[in-house]
């Protein structure tokens, strides 16, 4: 493995093709004021596409993304794209941050300087980190897996090699949310000797509680979680069912229609963010469209959807985690876990209930999340 510097450059041909598609849209037959209850709102999508077609500047966003120190390295036959920004403190702690779906490594863009150079933002230089942010295989500017079975556990093995064999760190920190939480948990479970601690913003949907047939053995908090989880899956889990069972079918539409892809992603950004139903409270149109564009220009909507299939069909069991664990819970995130269950499964040394924020924590509340990460690892450094 030898990492080589990487710069994003999307061909004019891809951008010209996108413009053609944005000028030749066949909109679905539905009423204009239907709202969001049945899915992405037609009126909102039309306004977003107008901006995308006439005002959005990918080259400006591309230039902004290229200010980060980016590399690619072949790990186990897959080219892995990653950001590697060095900390500016006296003894930076290496930390690998893992994103999820439907976002990308861009999830952590705002947080990187808060972790690498905390003194610049009113913090302590001794809390600095070397920050590594990979794109998951099949996402963004990483390569597509050419074989089945690349699940969260396999990615955790790749991350261990990236951090130790490629970048030369003996021990490191790890953090993540959504799918990134799963990868981070597998890292901690299978490579505890490499981890100084892990920081999470969620623990995924707790399948063991969902599958429990004896509610009398559960705490009241766990019973309420089980009820709420069933309701959430029934009302919001359609995307998960499709991508866990027939990801190749939905990939045809997402790969061929930029508006279809935008609807698939934007609806989740709105539903899972602490934006009170108004995306403009948390995201600019440029931010929203850059998230969509990373999927579009790399044609990774299909491989990303396929990760749900792999995680549903080939993941090994995950037992209790012994490494020190920090958990930051944001009020509008998906299904905050019951504390009783969490403390049985993790070595919880920091539990933080945040005042605001949703599922996309590093985008919505980067300062809150960065401070919690710094505080959690501060005691571990000592």
XYZ file of C-alpha atoms in Angstrom:
382
model
C 0.000 0.000 0.000
C 1.345 3.382 -0.990
C -0.832 6.448 -0.661
C -0.644 8.936 -3.502
C -1.919 12.523 -3.438
C -5.345 12.928 -4.958
C -7.227 15.890 -6.399
C -10.827 15.815 -7.543
C -11.412 16.681 -11.167
C -14.693 15.820 -12.821
C -14.625 15.781 -16.609
C -16.482 18.401 -18.630
C -18.281 15.527 -20.342
C -19.933 14.442 -17.078
C -20.934 18.007 -16.235
C -22.298 18.662 -19.734
C -24.328 15.457 -19.566
C -25.731 16.559 -16.202
C -26.785 19.900 -17.652
C -28.586 18.131 -20.491
C -30.479 15.941 -18.029
C -31.421 18.947 -15.875
C -32.876 20.606 -18.965
C -34.896 17.522 -19.951
C -36.727 16.396 -16.823
C -39.945 14.441 -16.810
C -41.576 15.381 -13.521
C -43.874 12.898 -11.762
C -47.619 13.342 -11.925
C -48.566 14.679 -8.503
C -50.109 17.832 -7.094
C -47.826 20.772 -6.408
C -48.827 21.308 -2.768
C -48.655 17.675 -1.619
C -45.882 18.494 0.871
C -43.414 15.957 2.270
C -45.697 13.392 3.895
C -45.550 10.990 0.934
C -41.932 11.721 0.010
C -39.893 14.522 -1.528
C -41.971 17.660 -2.147
C -42.419 18.504 -5.838
C -42.366 22.270 -5.374
C -39.174 22.158 -3.323
C -37.449 19.840 -5.788
C -38.353 22.132 -8.689
C -36.846 25.142 -6.928
C -33.716 23.160 -6.038
C -33.316 21.953 -9.620
C -33.746 25.503 -10.937
C -30.832 26.551 -8.745
C -28.829 23.464 -9.693
C -29.278 24.080 -13.393
C -28.809 27.859 -13.473
C -26.633 28.887 -10.509
C -24.801 25.992 -8.859
C -21.063 25.997 -9.630
C -19.473 22.562 -9.291
C -16.028 23.876 -10.229
C -16.108 26.282 -7.269
C -17.132 23.445 -4.933
C -14.501 21.158 -6.452
C -11.832 23.774 -5.789
C -13.025 24.123 -2.201
C -12.897 20.357 -1.641
C -9.390 20.226 -3.098
C -8.104 22.508 -0.339
C -8.119 19.418 1.866
C -5.104 17.086 1.811
C -6.483 14.078 -0.051
C -4.950 10.742 -0.968
C -5.829 7.380 -2.441
C -4.394 4.035 -1.404
C -5.186 0.529 -2.580
C -6.258 -1.595 0.389
C -7.270 -5.204 -0.195
C -7.834 -4.517 -3.882
C -10.020 -1.424 -3.434
C -8.812 2.143 -3.969
C -9.643 4.090 -0.806
C -9.927 7.866 -0.956
C -9.185 9.688 2.290
C -8.447 13.086 3.772
C -5.408 13.298 6.036
C -5.020 16.626 7.830
C -2.241 16.960 10.397
C -2.939 18.461 13.807
C -1.304 21.708 14.894
C -0.903 20.954 18.603
C 2.112 19.601 20.499
C 1.058 15.930 20.341
C -1.897 15.349 17.987
C -3.928 12.197 18.532
C -4.784 10.383 15.287
C -8.518 9.925 14.766
C -10.386 8.244 11.920
C -13.875 9.601 11.232
C -16.300 7.426 9.275
C -19.403 8.715 7.507
C -22.623 6.948 6.569
C -25.500 7.129 4.077
C -26.803 9.232 2.364
C -23.856 11.509 3.007
C -20.136 11.158 2.292
C -16.770 12.177 3.677
C -18.130 15.710 3.242
C -20.030 15.096 6.516
C -16.864 16.053 8.418
C -15.633 19.000 6.351
C -16.687 21.603 8.936
C -15.275 19.596 11.836
C -11.795 18.969 10.480
C -10.303 22.374 11.407
C -12.038 22.284 14.808
C -10.153 19.072 15.590
C -6.810 19.741 13.904
C -6.425 23.308 15.190
C -8.636 23.799 18.268
C -6.581 26.764 19.511
C -7.642 28.766 16.454
C -11.269 28.374 17.529
C -10.864 29.185 21.205
C -9.852 25.705 22.352
C -6.658 24.165 23.689
C -3.842 23.172 21.320
C -3.238 20.081 23.479
C -6.610 18.736 22.268
C -5.521 18.609 18.622
C -5.907 15.574 16.347
C -4.448 14.223 13.146
C -7.731 13.771 11.280
C -8.271 10.973 8.757
C -11.595 10.898 6.895
C -11.954 8.071 4.356
C -14.690 7.612 1.793
C -16.322 4.237 2.402
C -15.702 1.707 -0.396
C -18.403 2.267 -2.997
C -18.948 5.853 -1.863
C -17.618 9.101 -3.287
C -14.090 9.000 -4.615
C -13.209 5.539 -3.312
C -13.327 2.577 -5.661
C -16.314 0.279 -6.072
C -16.054 -3.224 -4.567
C -15.898 -5.787 -7.377
C -17.014 -8.634 -5.122
C -19.804 -9.346 -2.637
C -19.274 -9.303 1.097
C -17.734 -5.845 1.639
C -19.677 -4.998 4.797
C -18.969 -2.869 7.879
C -16.724 -5.547 9.392
C -14.629 -5.822 6.223
C -14.331 -2.034 6.103
C -13.136 -2.016 9.712
C -10.348 -4.397 8.677
C -9.432 -2.020 5.865
C -9.408 0.955 8.240
C -7.072 -0.882 10.632
C -4.650 -1.409 7.739
C -5.016 2.184 6.579
C -4.186 3.569 10.010
C -1.349 1.200 10.927
C 0.278 -0.096 7.736
C -0.325 2.900 5.474
C -0.148 5.829 7.891
C 2.073 4.252 10.562
C 0.004 4.904 13.696
C 0.388 2.348 16.494
C -2.758 3.425 18.336
C -5.528 5.767 17.336
C -9.000 7.078 18.078
C -12.122 6.458 16.010
C -15.504 8.106 15.697
C -18.546 7.849 13.474
C -22.268 7.998 13.001
C -24.822 6.053 10.975
C -22.933 3.409 8.973
C -19.763 4.985 10.351
C -20.897 4.017 13.833
C -21.107 0.397 12.712
C -17.616 0.434 11.210
C -16.251 2.090 14.345
C -17.899 -0.496 16.607
C -16.389 -3.367 14.588
C -12.992 -1.675 14.831
C -13.323 -1.528 18.607
C -14.600 -5.106 18.900
C -11.946 -6.733 16.732
C -8.951 -4.404 17.153
C -9.163 -3.196 20.779
C -5.372 -3.173 21.028
C -5.270 -0.425 18.381
C -8.000 1.808 19.802
C -7.552 4.315 22.620
C -11.319 4.822 22.600
C -14.296 5.339 20.310
C -16.820 8.150 20.057
C -20.288 7.567 18.593
C -23.397 9.609 17.859
C -25.640 6.547 17.562
C -25.489 2.776 17.936
C -27.701 1.871 14.976
C -31.077 0.184 15.234
C -30.806 -2.256 18.134
C -31.845 -5.513 16.505
C -31.500 -7.579 19.679
C -34.161 -5.475 21.386
C -36.363 -5.509 18.296
C -36.160 -9.317 18.191
C -36.810 -9.819 21.906
C -39.922 -11.911 22.471
C -40.018 -11.446 26.244
C -40.797 -7.820 27.024
C -40.911 -8.629 30.746
C -37.135 -9.035 30.658
C -36.727 -5.483 29.332
C -36.616 -2.259 31.270
C -39.419 0.262 30.697
C -36.999 2.395 28.673
C -36.128 -0.638 26.528
C -39.801 -1.493 25.989
C -40.488 2.068 24.867
C -37.509 1.892 22.525
C -38.810 -1.327 20.988
C -42.211 0.279 20.378
C -40.770 3.456 18.877
C -38.329 1.509 16.719
C -41.143 -0.583 15.236
C -43.105 2.582 14.471
C -40.079 4.258 12.912
C -39.280 1.276 10.694
C -42.910 1.100 9.574
C -43.117 4.802 8.710
C -39.548 5.684 7.704
C -37.727 2.451 6.899
C -38.795 1.900 3.292
C -35.425 3.030 1.929
C -33.699 0.497 4.195
C -35.943 -2.379 3.118
C -35.339 -1.636 -0.565
C -31.578 -1.201 -0.260
C -31.236 -4.260 1.975
C -33.103 -6.528 -0.448
C -33.063 -5.161 -4.029
C -30.346 -2.482 -4.209
C -29.570 -3.160 -7.861
C -33.132 -2.358 -8.901
C -33.256 1.075 -7.274
C -29.730 1.802 -8.579
C -30.978 2.062 -12.174
C -33.145 5.055 -11.358
C -30.627 6.718 -9.028
C -27.807 6.332 -11.562
C -29.832 7.608 -14.521
C -31.819 10.510 -13.060
C -30.109 13.347 -11.181
C -33.504 14.531 -9.922
C -34.367 11.026 -8.717
C -31.045 10.889 -6.876
C -31.594 14.328 -5.353
C -35.074 13.343 -4.156
C -33.729 10.110 -2.610
C -31.040 12.001 -0.661
C -32.684 15.336 0.129
C -35.807 13.779 1.626
C -33.629 11.983 4.200
C -31.543 15.071 4.960
C -34.764 16.909 5.763
C -36.411 14.077 7.724
C -33.390 13.279 9.877
C -32.078 16.783 10.578
C -33.052 19.181 13.341
C -34.398 21.672 10.799
C -38.078 21.838 11.823
C -39.045 20.834 8.283
C -37.122 23.720 6.706
C -33.876 22.587 5.104
C -32.616 26.174 4.831
C -32.263 26.285 8.633
C -29.339 23.861 8.438
C -28.152 23.709 4.833
C -27.517 26.062 1.954
C -28.542 24.903 -1.508
C -24.848 24.643 -2.383
C -24.299 22.254 0.555
C -27.270 20.106 -0.378
C -26.285 19.889 -4.013
C -22.629 19.132 -3.290
C -23.749 16.106 -1.263
C -25.860 14.986 -4.228
C -23.108 15.776 -6.724
C -20.560 13.571 -4.992
C -22.870 10.623 -5.633
C -23.723 11.761 -9.161
C -20.262 12.518 -10.577
C -18.820 9.279 -9.170
C -21.891 7.159 -10.054
C -21.833 5.621 -6.578
C -25.528 5.616 -5.670
C -25.742 1.932 -6.629
C -22.666 0.688 -4.731
C -23.691 2.793 -1.719
C -27.180 1.259 -1.705
C -25.605 -2.164 -1.992
C -23.842 -1.666 1.359
C -27.215 -2.130 3.038
C -27.555 -5.535 1.374
C -24.075 -6.568 2.519
C -24.695 -5.412 6.076
C -28.014 -7.262 6.172
C -26.712 -10.547 4.766
C -23.080 -11.048 5.740
C -22.188 -9.198 8.962
C -20.780 -11.330 11.795
C -22.229 -10.888 15.297
C -20.966 -7.960 17.349
C -20.402 -8.582 21.046
C -19.860 -6.182 23.956
C -17.187 -3.526 23.450
C -14.595 -2.998 26.165
C -12.664 0.022 24.896
C -13.650 3.373 26.452
C -16.691 4.739 24.629
C -18.171 8.219 24.418
C -21.731 8.680 23.211
C -23.194 12.024 22.168
C -26.953 11.907 21.608
C -28.672 14.601 19.565
C -32.391 15.187 20.192
C -33.632 14.815 16.615
C -31.462 11.835 15.708
C -33.011 8.494 14.766
C -34.001 6.310 17.736
C -31.705 7.367 20.597
C -30.750 4.151 22.450
C -31.883 3.211 25.951
C -29.099 3.885 28.412
C -29.628 0.611 30.297
C -28.959 -1.485 27.180
C -26.113 0.734 25.987
C -24.193 0.493 29.234
C -24.412 -3.306 29.116
C -22.924 -3.387 25.622
C -20.284 -0.644 25.840
C -17.701 0.641 28.300
C -19.424 4.038 28.480
C -17.153 6.656 30.040
C -18.918 9.743 28.654
C -22.635 10.178 27.944
C -23.737 13.544 26.561
C -27.255 14.696 25.779
C -26.993 17.513 23.273
C -29.316 20.547 23.208
C -29.911 20.488 19.448
C -29.026 18.594 16.297
C -30.153 15.583 14.341
C -28.679 12.608 12.513
C -26.124 14.545 10.465
C -24.440 15.858 13.566
C -21.092 16.917 12.131
C -22.848 19.025 9.492
C -25.603 20.438 11.673
C -23.724 21.093 14.920
C -19.981 20.780 14.192
C -18.921 22.884 17.181
C -20.975 20.848 19.661
C -19.741 17.538 18.303
C -16.103 18.633 18.036
C -16.109 19.853 21.640
C -17.596 16.579 22.878
C -14.960 14.589 20.996
C -12.195 16.781 22.392
C -13.574 16.446 25.936
C -13.951 12.661 25.697
C -10.403 12.077 24.494
C -8.941 14.685 26.831
C -9.204 12.319 29.790
C -7.837 9.433 27.730
C -4.780 11.450 26.703
C -4.009 12.069 30.368
